[in-house]
């Protein structure tokens, strides 16, 4: 009976012949091979390779463990986990794994460096104006980008003629007042110290561990290296640290590898690498920066392949076909902080695609309904809907607003849409978020579905400067009001510094339960060399020339020297309220690109990177105002010919 034979589970028990067994096994093994092979063709193949390949073969991967990205993704993770977003949960797991693995990989590679990475360069260049002159002669060349298309014919000489002032001013911004000059020299010395230590202990890595004296790679840049080098280029150049600038440029020429396959934060790569290279190109005319930035720009385009065109936060630098299905929410401050750089990528490449991508982001944002006129921080790149209603002018939202007003200014005040979006957002912010504390301090609260969180992040302190630079183009009757608001916010942020033992400000400060501009939670007491408060001092100084801003900047210099300077560079500190400092052992690259640059400019004359000609991207990289009418050959009449660098 058939039933009597059934209990057997072996093939022989089922009564198969040898040839049948062979065919069956062949079929089975074919199936297994097929499934295994197919895994490598799935869109998310990098993650799978992480599982199957030995660890040493992996690139530095994933975003979200550092600085703002850490802040951003941690919050997003927490919030989306609460919402039960399974995609995000998977991402959190993979981040954790890769961070640990990353640390191990870094340690290994430090001990095992290829010679060009481990040895700082020994270039010798004449310091000062001569060297600077030699690098400002940008040739008109046709750049061949990675996919072989030749694109640009950007006329650098014409661009320089369209500037109203020489980029470095009439005398490199040298202030007449001896005390200010001395202070400026001090900041320059700090930059040199930070750079020399990076060069000595971390050359080619992304950042420096100034206490343990080694390099840090991190997981934000998809395997890209040299973040500190790229972030420092324009700062070194404007400070006249020409030998150091030449070392940095040489590294870009010979060692900046863009052929990578790792997952990177689109936002971080854009503000640091794209912004840094663009700025270096516009200041110096050196073709290598343009070539590199156009090559990198192309690699960022696949991020926009989503149903809405809102880019994902994470991009694989080596893949052109990454599926959008794996995307979680996109963050306002990330997809909203591309405009300045992408418009310049179009300028340089003569390819409108970059501008089209960022204009589409605007289109989506304009179409969608905004609660009380506010822009929530999370948006689905698939549906184009807000994911939740958390609004913040600090982390997660910040630079989106900054880029609206700066897009207007950078367009030579022609981008009316950006202007309209900025001023209506500002109005909503004033109505819903601007608060006055019992002690009379003006601050920007956060908004959670209509409920205010009376907390202001250090990151939100950039808004003093932002409201300031936008004051003059607002409605006539509001101009003075905006300038006052900018000054009040900056005053509050200064208070957050003066109320600490170290005279440095905490990561977040509160205005509840009796607190006034002080951190109330242990995990908000750190300072990681951030620039935002000093950034606002600079803008308010340039707008008002009130000497208090230079004094406040100097207080910050003294505090940085006293508490953050270590033998091997500058380090963040764990608790601004304790005068016995504990260093976090990290010299952030934005300390060199932003904090020290803003301080240097604060103690310089206003014609060094004049605000008439330049806007700073959110990493303080200088991008020029685009004067279309002047740049176009047929209408080029604005031949000021004022550049001293010619
Ligand atoms: C920088 O990387 C940028 O300014 C970014 O927009 C937010 N903050 C960090 C420095 O604090």
XYZ file of C-alpha atoms and ligand atoms in Angstrom:
657
model
C 0.000 0.000 0.000
C 1.142 3.482 -0.782
C 0.433 4.554 2.765
C 2.801 1.998 4.232
C 5.688 3.526 2.301
C 4.928 7.124 3.226
C 6.521 7.301 6.710
C 10.002 7.003 5.101
C 11.591 10.376 4.389
C 14.614 9.362 2.386
C 14.620 9.348 -1.361
C 15.033 5.613 -1.323
C 12.151 5.398 1.072
C 10.063 7.141 -1.548
C 11.047 4.488 -3.999
C 13.133 6.689 -6.356
C 15.574 5.143 -8.760
C 19.254 6.195 -8.834
C 18.843 8.250 -12.023
C 15.792 10.006 -10.541
C 17.772 10.791 -7.402
C 20.548 12.258 -9.540
C 18.168 14.494 -11.487
C 16.504 15.591 -8.249
C 19.839 16.505 -6.651
C 20.964 18.316 -9.793
C 17.763 20.350 -9.759
C 18.177 21.165 -6.074
C 21.772 22.306 -6.388
C 20.865 24.425 -9.439
C 18.136 26.101 -7.447
C 20.473 26.872 -4.550
C 23.136 28.305 -6.873
C 20.531 30.465 -8.601
C 19.193 31.895 -5.330
C 22.658 32.603 -3.980
C 23.778 34.297 -7.187
C 20.623 36.377 -7.384
C 21.411 37.971 -4.034
C 24.311 39.812 -5.612
C 22.122 41.340 -8.262
C 19.625 42.794 -5.859
C 19.664 46.594 -5.594
C 20.890 46.608 -2.030
C 23.844 44.467 -2.902
C 26.307 46.377 -0.789
C 24.500 45.414 2.373
C 24.452 41.793 1.281
C 28.107 41.883 0.413
C 28.677 43.093 3.932
C 27.275 39.811 5.133
C 29.059 37.582 2.683
C 32.444 39.176 2.167
C 35.225 39.271 4.711
C 35.116 42.456 6.788
C 38.347 43.847 5.467
C 36.870 44.021 1.970
C 34.155 46.404 3.051
C 34.205 50.120 2.607
C 33.445 52.521 5.367
C 29.706 52.365 5.325
C 26.497 53.901 6.552
C 25.588 57.218 7.926
C 24.407 58.282 11.244
C 26.882 57.940 14.007
C 28.467 61.360 14.043
C 27.717 64.952 14.694
C 24.620 66.158 12.994
C 24.200 63.007 11.038
C 24.266 61.209 14.339
C 21.799 63.682 15.731
C 19.647 63.419 12.636
C 19.601 59.714 12.213
C 19.335 58.898 15.896
C 16.256 61.043 16.159
C 14.840 59.684 12.971
C 15.556 56.166 14.097
C 13.928 56.756 17.455
C 10.928 58.402 15.970
C 10.461 55.956 13.164
C 11.042 53.009 15.414
C 8.247 54.337 17.558
C 6.111 54.408 14.450
C 7.000 50.804 13.703
C 8.727 51.473 10.399
C 10.287 48.123 9.697
C 12.576 49.417 6.963
C 14.130 51.830 9.382
C 14.498 49.159 12.017
C 16.528 47.132 9.586
C 18.673 50.151 8.848
C 19.334 50.767 12.525
C 20.583 47.221 12.905
C 22.874 47.528 9.948
C 24.250 50.847 11.214
C 25.141 49.420 14.572
C 26.960 46.502 12.997
C 28.892 48.631 10.612
C 29.968 51.196 13.184
C 31.647 48.533 15.282
C 33.162 46.950 12.251
C 34.286 50.351 11.055
C 36.183 51.017 14.237
C 38.042 47.766 13.816
C 38.796 48.466 10.181
C 40.162 51.893 11.022
C 42.466 50.563 13.692
C 43.784 47.946 11.307
C 44.378 50.374 8.507
C 46.214 52.820 10.742
C 48.826 50.231 11.482
C 48.924 49.123 7.881
C 48.880 52.267 5.875
C 49.920 52.522 2.277
C 52.866 54.920 2.134
C 51.006 57.778 0.475
C 48.410 57.758 3.221
C 50.658 57.462 6.183
C 53.244 60.060 5.244
C 52.402 63.708 5.234
C 53.527 65.439 2.062
C 56.774 67.328 1.778
C 55.846 69.954 -0.756
C 57.775 73.173 -0.634
C 56.080 76.199 -2.072
C 56.799 79.838 -1.656
C 54.393 81.134 0.945
C 52.420 84.280 0.370
C 51.044 86.078 -2.572
C 53.318 84.614 -5.231
C 52.118 81.107 -4.709
C 48.584 82.361 -4.509
C 48.982 84.133 -7.807
C 50.261 81.047 -9.520
C 47.192 79.045 -8.606
C 44.644 81.620 -9.589
C 45.228 81.245 -13.285
C 42.404 78.906 -14.176
C 42.748 77.684 -17.730
C 39.748 77.260 -19.897
C 39.626 73.551 -20.467
C 36.983 71.081 -21.337
C 36.444 68.712 -18.499
C 35.872 65.089 -19.191
C 33.627 63.652 -16.547
C 33.485 60.098 -15.389
C 31.033 58.759 -17.923
C 33.099 60.164 -20.748
C 30.855 63.066 -21.625
C 32.607 66.341 -22.178
C 30.578 69.159 -20.814
C 31.837 72.411 -19.519
C 33.322 75.507 -20.970
C 33.212 77.634 -17.877
C 35.099 80.873 -18.341
C 36.927 81.467 -15.092
C 38.443 84.754 -16.145
C 35.071 86.123 -17.043
C 33.674 84.887 -13.755
C 36.329 86.874 -11.892
C 35.473 89.978 -13.841
C 31.849 89.629 -12.761
C 32.755 89.907 -9.081
C 32.254 93.352 -7.595
C 35.312 93.066 -5.375
C 38.514 91.056 -5.326
C 37.782 87.823 -3.384
C 40.560 88.504 -0.903
C 39.823 92.209 -0.608
C 42.245 95.032 -1.204
C 44.782 93.785 1.342
C 43.669 90.254 2.245
C 41.197 91.728 4.714
C 43.998 92.983 6.983
C 42.448 95.104 9.733
C 44.020 98.459 10.548
C 43.443 98.152 14.287
C 46.501 96.439 15.893
C 44.498 94.539 18.516
C 42.159 93.114 15.902
C 45.130 92.173 13.758
C 46.741 90.413 16.698
C 43.541 88.492 17.335
C 43.357 87.523 13.697
C 46.927 86.247 13.848
C 45.980 84.137 16.852
C 43.167 82.501 14.905
C 45.547 81.820 12.044
C 47.941 80.168 14.475
C 45.070 77.981 15.743
C 44.343 76.912 12.184
C 47.965 76.051 11.586
C 48.088 74.080 14.810
C 44.933 72.146 13.943
C 46.227 71.486 10.430
C 49.764 70.499 11.446
C 48.455 67.958 13.914
C 46.005 66.533 11.418
C 48.866 66.262 8.947
C 51.132 64.627 11.463
C 48.762 62.071 12.933
C 45.856 61.627 10.576
C 46.943 62.581 7.074
C 44.498 61.271 4.484
C 41.954 60.180 7.079
C 38.770 62.140 7.568
C 39.386 63.623 10.979
C 41.938 63.695 13.776
C 41.743 62.118 17.223
C 43.818 64.777 18.973
C 44.218 62.914 22.259
C 44.961 59.414 21.062
C 46.856 60.885 18.112
C 45.441 58.903 15.261
C 43.159 59.259 12.283
C 39.427 58.772 12.153
C 37.552 57.583 9.096
C 33.964 57.393 10.309
C 31.007 56.214 8.337
C 29.459 59.293 6.776
C 31.348 59.568 3.535
C 31.014 56.188 1.822
C 34.724 55.542 1.772
C 35.699 59.054 0.740
C 38.802 60.213 2.601
C 40.465 63.471 3.511
C 37.369 65.324 4.781
C 39.595 67.629 6.834
C 41.732 68.363 3.779
C 38.757 69.248 1.585
C 37.096 71.215 4.374
C 40.324 73.177 4.980
C 41.189 74.203 1.420
C 39.428 77.558 1.342
C 40.262 78.425 4.968
C 43.973 77.839 4.356
C 43.774 79.874 1.186
C 42.077 82.931 2.644
C 44.433 82.864 5.651
C 47.397 82.905 3.299
C 48.676 79.564 4.607
C 49.908 78.799 1.122
C 52.327 75.999 1.834
C 49.553 74.131 3.605
C 47.096 74.970 0.857
C 49.497 73.528 -1.729
C 49.848 70.317 0.292
C 46.090 70.025 0.403
C 45.752 70.677 -3.314
C 48.415 68.108 -4.113
C 46.539 65.527 -2.058
C 43.380 66.244 -4.031
C 45.320 65.786 -7.269
C 47.001 62.552 -6.352
C 45.001 60.879 -3.594
C 41.368 61.915 -3.629
C 39.766 58.721 -4.858
C 36.185 59.025 -6.028
C 35.806 55.494 -7.365
C 34.136 54.028 -4.345
C 31.339 51.713 -3.550
C 30.324 52.719 -0.047
C 27.161 54.195 1.377
C 27.449 57.893 2.100
C 25.298 60.645 3.483
C 24.245 62.722 0.496
C 24.019 65.757 2.762
C 27.463 65.419 4.325
C 29.199 64.645 1.046
C 27.468 67.592 -0.549
C 28.183 70.229 2.100
C 31.757 69.160 2.793
C 33.172 67.635 -0.407
C 31.098 69.302 -3.113
C 31.015 72.604 -1.207
C 34.723 72.452 -0.346
C 35.831 71.654 -3.891
C 33.545 74.276 -5.430
C 34.817 76.937 -3.085
C 38.440 75.986 -3.738
C 37.821 76.200 -7.461
C 36.088 79.561 -7.396
C 38.783 81.046 -5.188
C 41.796 79.689 -7.023
C 40.744 78.685 -10.527
C 42.705 75.447 -10.186
C 41.185 73.037 -12.691
C 41.703 69.990 -10.509
C 38.973 71.139 -8.135
C 36.497 71.582 -10.937
C 37.332 68.220 -12.458
C 36.924 66.452 -9.146
C 33.729 68.194 -8.157
C 32.046 67.454 -11.479
C 33.053 63.834 -11.217
C 31.660 63.651 -7.695
C 28.488 65.532 -8.628
C 27.561 62.873 -11.171
C 27.820 60.188 -8.538
C 25.200 61.911 -6.422
C 22.507 61.990 -9.090
C 21.094 58.479 -8.526
C 19.953 59.601 -5.078
C 17.148 61.462 -6.819
C 15.726 58.350 -8.467
C 12.718 58.150 -6.200
C 9.037 58.367 -7.122
C 8.928 61.999 -6.010
C 12.459 63.063 -6.869
C 13.064 63.845 -3.187
C 16.453 62.235 -2.639
C 17.174 59.598 -0.091
C 19.555 60.513 2.706
C 21.961 57.698 1.955
C 23.522 57.036 -1.406
C 25.793 54.329 -2.688
C 28.591 56.150 -4.463
C 29.255 53.243 -6.796
C 25.797 52.267 -7.897
C 23.563 53.751 -10.539
C 20.595 51.539 -9.916
C 19.874 51.517 -6.249
C 16.220 50.743 -5.623
C 14.099 53.396 -4.004
C 12.058 50.807 -2.183
C 14.623 50.641 0.599
C 14.279 54.323 1.413
C 12.971 55.484 4.781
C 12.015 59.090 5.443
C 14.082 61.884 3.998
C 15.124 64.700 6.317
C 14.254 68.316 5.545
C 17.690 69.653 6.491
C 19.301 67.053 4.239
C 17.307 67.212 1.023
C 16.788 70.938 1.589
C 20.520 71.629 1.742
C 21.584 70.871 -1.793
C 20.418 73.889 -3.718
C 23.479 76.153 -3.580
C 25.958 73.463 -4.533
C 23.786 71.891 -7.217
C 23.135 75.209 -8.939
C 26.901 75.698 -9.073
C 27.396 72.197 -10.439
C 25.114 73.206 -13.305
C 27.045 76.431 -13.776
C 30.381 74.687 -13.998
C 29.265 71.720 -16.060
C 26.895 73.657 -18.273
C 24.471 70.841 -17.569
C 21.055 71.871 -16.208
C 20.386 68.502 -14.617
C 21.631 69.511 -11.176
C 19.460 72.597 -11.053
C 16.495 70.586 -12.309
C 16.906 68.104 -9.471
C 16.854 70.732 -6.763
C 14.099 72.748 -8.390
C 11.972 69.638 -8.304
C 12.482 69.415 -4.536
C 11.025 72.886 -4.286
C 8.112 71.909 -6.471
C 7.223 69.047 -4.132
C 7.575 71.290 -1.076
C 5.418 73.972 -2.614
C 2.645 71.542 -3.484
C 2.369 69.864 -0.122
C 0.228 71.319 2.636
C 2.189 72.849 5.476
C 0.787 72.746 9.002
C 0.479 76.387 10.125
C 2.825 77.286 7.272
C 5.608 75.234 8.923
C 7.828 72.603 7.300
C 8.002 69.361 9.293
C 11.343 67.578 9.429
C 10.526 64.217 7.834
C 9.114 63.545 4.390
C 8.543 60.292 2.555
C 10.453 60.264 -0.748
C 7.955 57.702 -1.976
C 4.613 59.361 -1.230
C 5.799 62.945 -0.917
C 3.900 63.331 2.367
C 5.160 64.509 5.723
C 5.921 61.551 7.916
C 5.275 63.369 11.173
C 4.885 66.866 12.499
C 8.108 67.767 14.244
C 9.419 71.200 13.312
C 12.802 72.537 14.314
C 15.082 75.364 13.293
C 17.915 73.374 14.870
C 18.958 69.839 13.889
C 16.826 68.166 11.175
C 15.424 71.431 9.830
C 18.110 74.131 10.152
C 19.928 74.525 6.866
C 16.780 74.121 4.752
C 15.749 77.628 5.833
C 19.313 78.874 5.478
C 19.439 77.664 1.870
C 16.207 79.438 0.938
C 17.511 82.905 1.733
C 20.986 82.083 0.469
C 19.560 80.769 -2.818
C 17.918 84.135 -3.274
C 21.103 86.031 -2.457
C 23.299 83.726 -4.547
C 21.027 84.207 -7.563
C 21.831 87.910 -7.488
C 18.374 88.361 -5.991
C 16.567 86.918 -8.982
C 15.235 83.713 -7.417
C 11.872 85.123 -6.368
C 10.474 81.719 -5.467
C 13.202 81.147 -2.864
C 12.571 84.611 -1.486
C 8.853 84.014 -1.157
C 9.362 80.619 0.479
C 11.897 82.037 2.920
C 9.845 84.977 4.138
C 6.661 82.982 4.500
C 8.539 80.272 6.415
C 10.033 82.971 8.628
C 6.604 84.394 9.293
C 5.336 80.960 10.350
C 8.396 80.524 12.546
C 7.774 83.861 14.225
C 4.114 83.109 14.799
C 4.631 79.587 16.121
C 8.159 79.140 17.450
C 9.714 82.411 18.561
C 9.385 82.772 22.332
C 10.501 85.129 25.062
C 11.734 83.626 28.332
C 10.713 85.028 31.733
C 14.214 86.520 31.898
C 13.684 88.308 28.600
C 15.687 86.049 26.282
C 14.348 85.455 22.774
C 14.596 81.849 21.625
C 13.273 79.432 19.025
C 11.328 76.550 20.500
C 10.703 73.242 18.732
C 7.214 72.195 17.667
C 5.814 68.696 18.051
C 2.395 68.426 16.487
C 1.348 71.742 17.989
C 3.064 71.319 21.362
C 6.111 73.447 22.081
C 9.335 71.998 23.401
C 11.129 74.937 25.041
C 14.542 73.864 23.957
C 17.026 75.424 21.578
C 19.896 73.444 20.069
C 23.361 74.875 19.480
C 22.666 74.157 15.813
C 19.698 76.565 15.897
C 22.058 79.408 16.797
C 22.979 79.826 13.131
C 19.567 81.483 12.783
C 20.769 84.777 14.275
C 22.983 85.165 11.225
C 20.349 83.872 8.841
C 17.651 86.269 9.986
C 20.272 89.024 9.850
C 21.372 88.458 6.248
C 17.760 88.275 5.139
C 16.670 91.418 6.987
C 17.302 93.876 4.191
C 15.260 92.082 1.564
C 12.179 91.558 3.700
C 9.117 93.791 3.509
C 10.150 97.394 4.201
C 8.208 97.648 7.456
C 9.842 94.490 8.820
C 13.502 95.168 8.076
C 14.446 96.713 11.389
C 12.360 94.126 13.165
C 14.293 91.283 11.507
C 17.608 92.869 12.365
C 16.469 93.202 15.993
C 15.293 89.608 16.023
C 18.660 88.463 14.632
C 20.483 90.387 17.364
C 18.195 88.994 20.082
C 18.707 85.383 19.003
C 22.476 85.939 18.852
C 22.381 87.492 22.315
C 20.550 84.433 23.680
C 23.120 82.109 22.132
C 25.910 84.181 23.653
C 24.139 83.816 27.014
C 24.237 80.034 26.615
C 28.032 80.406 26.478
C 28.468 82.892 29.312
C 26.351 80.810 31.695
C 28.726 77.849 31.548
C 31.945 77.305 33.511
C 34.003 76.943 30.342
C 32.368 79.846 28.476
C 31.494 77.439 25.711
C 27.896 76.584 24.945
C 26.108 73.251 25.401
C 24.640 71.165 22.598
C 21.135 72.201 23.677
C 19.759 74.611 26.247
C 16.330 74.981 27.734
C 13.817 77.470 28.947
C 11.661 75.359 31.202
C 11.532 74.275 34.820
C 13.431 77.402 35.841
C 16.161 76.990 33.231
C 17.221 80.008 31.164
C 19.615 79.193 28.320
C 21.223 76.315 30.206
C 21.270 72.576 29.549
C 19.198 70.596 31.990
C 19.995 67.119 30.737
C 23.316 65.380 31.137
C 23.412 64.320 27.518
C 23.080 67.893 26.255
C 26.074 69.382 28.030
C 28.750 68.668 25.434
C 30.447 71.018 22.973
C 31.979 69.555 19.830
C 33.739 72.616 18.380
C 30.588 73.714 16.591
C 30.523 77.040 14.730
C 26.904 78.256 14.786
C 27.173 80.822 17.576
C 30.363 82.325 16.139
C 28.770 82.245 12.683
C 26.033 84.545 13.960
C 28.634 86.843 15.572
C 30.275 87.232 12.179
C 27.085 88.118 10.325
C 25.902 90.490 13.037
C 29.331 92.127 13.068
C 29.236 92.684 9.333
C 25.669 93.997 9.496
C 26.001 96.301 12.491
C 29.697 96.780 13.290
C 28.777 96.666 16.943
C 32.153 95.912 18.637
C 30.518 93.534 21.096
C 30.447 90.836 18.429
C 34.217 90.917 18.079
C 34.515 90.799 21.867
C 32.223 87.795 22.024
C 34.272 86.118 19.298
C 37.421 86.736 21.293
C 35.816 85.219 24.412
C 35.227 82.107 22.330
C 38.852 82.049 21.157
C 40.054 82.214 24.759
C 37.692 79.462 25.833
C 38.728 77.235 22.926
C 42.373 77.764 23.789
C 41.836 77.065 27.456
C 39.577 74.048 27.246
C 39.745 72.499 23.791
C 43.397 72.801 22.838
C 45.319 69.630 23.576
C 48.864 68.661 22.682
C 47.707 66.975 19.522
C 45.081 69.390 18.197
C 41.670 70.730 19.233
C 39.119 68.505 20.877
C 35.454 68.763 21.824
C 34.564 68.570 25.508
C 31.973 66.461 27.288
C 30.611 68.953 29.775
C 30.717 72.701 29.343
C 29.616 73.189 32.952
C 32.665 71.512 34.417
C 35.928 73.416 34.494
C 37.773 70.123 34.840
C 37.385 69.191 31.207
C 36.982 65.789 29.701
C 37.956 65.725 26.010
C 35.968 63.777 23.475
C 39.094 63.162 21.383
C 37.698 64.478 18.108
C 38.840 67.388 15.977
C 35.833 67.819 13.726
C 36.572 68.839 10.155
C 33.990 71.627 10.466
C 36.193 73.229 13.110
C 38.673 74.042 10.342
C 36.139 74.863 7.651
C 33.684 76.833 9.766
C 34.618 77.766 13.317
C 38.111 79.026 12.532
C 37.077 80.597 9.238
C 34.243 82.576 10.827
C 36.579 83.722 13.589
C 39.222 84.794 11.096
C 36.656 86.734 9.073
C 35.311 88.318 12.249
C 38.737 89.862 12.839
C 39.214 90.838 9.188
C 37.953 93.727 7.105
C 34.632 93.172 5.406
C 36.110 93.002 1.918
C 37.679 89.606 2.557
C 35.000 87.434 0.931
C 32.605 90.325 0.661
C 28.950 89.551 1.286
C 28.128 91.319 -1.958
C 29.876 88.590 -3.907
C 29.847 85.466 -1.760
C 27.479 83.319 0.251
C 28.704 80.583 2.542
C 27.263 77.144 2.225
C 26.258 75.495 5.479
C 29.819 74.209 5.956
C 31.134 77.782 5.478
C 32.460 77.120 1.996
C 32.384 80.297 -0.041
C 30.227 80.185 -3.173
C 29.979 83.173 -5.481
C 26.852 85.070 -6.404
C 25.859 84.094 -9.937
C 25.472 87.227 -12.044
C 23.809 85.707 -15.079
C 23.613 88.932 -17.017
C 27.319 89.499 -16.594
C 28.377 85.914 -17.190
C 26.500 85.532 -20.455
C 28.826 86.431 -23.330
C 26.392 88.619 -25.253
C 25.434 90.817 -22.310
C 28.759 90.852 -20.471
C 29.178 94.515 -19.700
C 29.994 94.394 -16.019
C 33.709 94.186 -16.526
C 34.810 95.550 -13.186
C 38.220 93.945 -13.575
C 38.851 94.482 -9.926
C 40.442 91.234 -8.950
C 43.902 91.555 -7.453
C 44.517 87.906 -8.132
C 44.816 88.368 -11.859
C 28.145 71.508 10.024
O 28.539 70.325 9.444
C 27.144 72.218 9.176
O 27.094 73.529 9.594
C 25.770 71.645 9.260
O 24.806 72.377 8.534
C 25.297 71.559 10.672
N 26.303 71.661 11.622
C 27.636 71.235 11.411
C 28.527 71.868 12.438
O 27.943 72.027 13.659
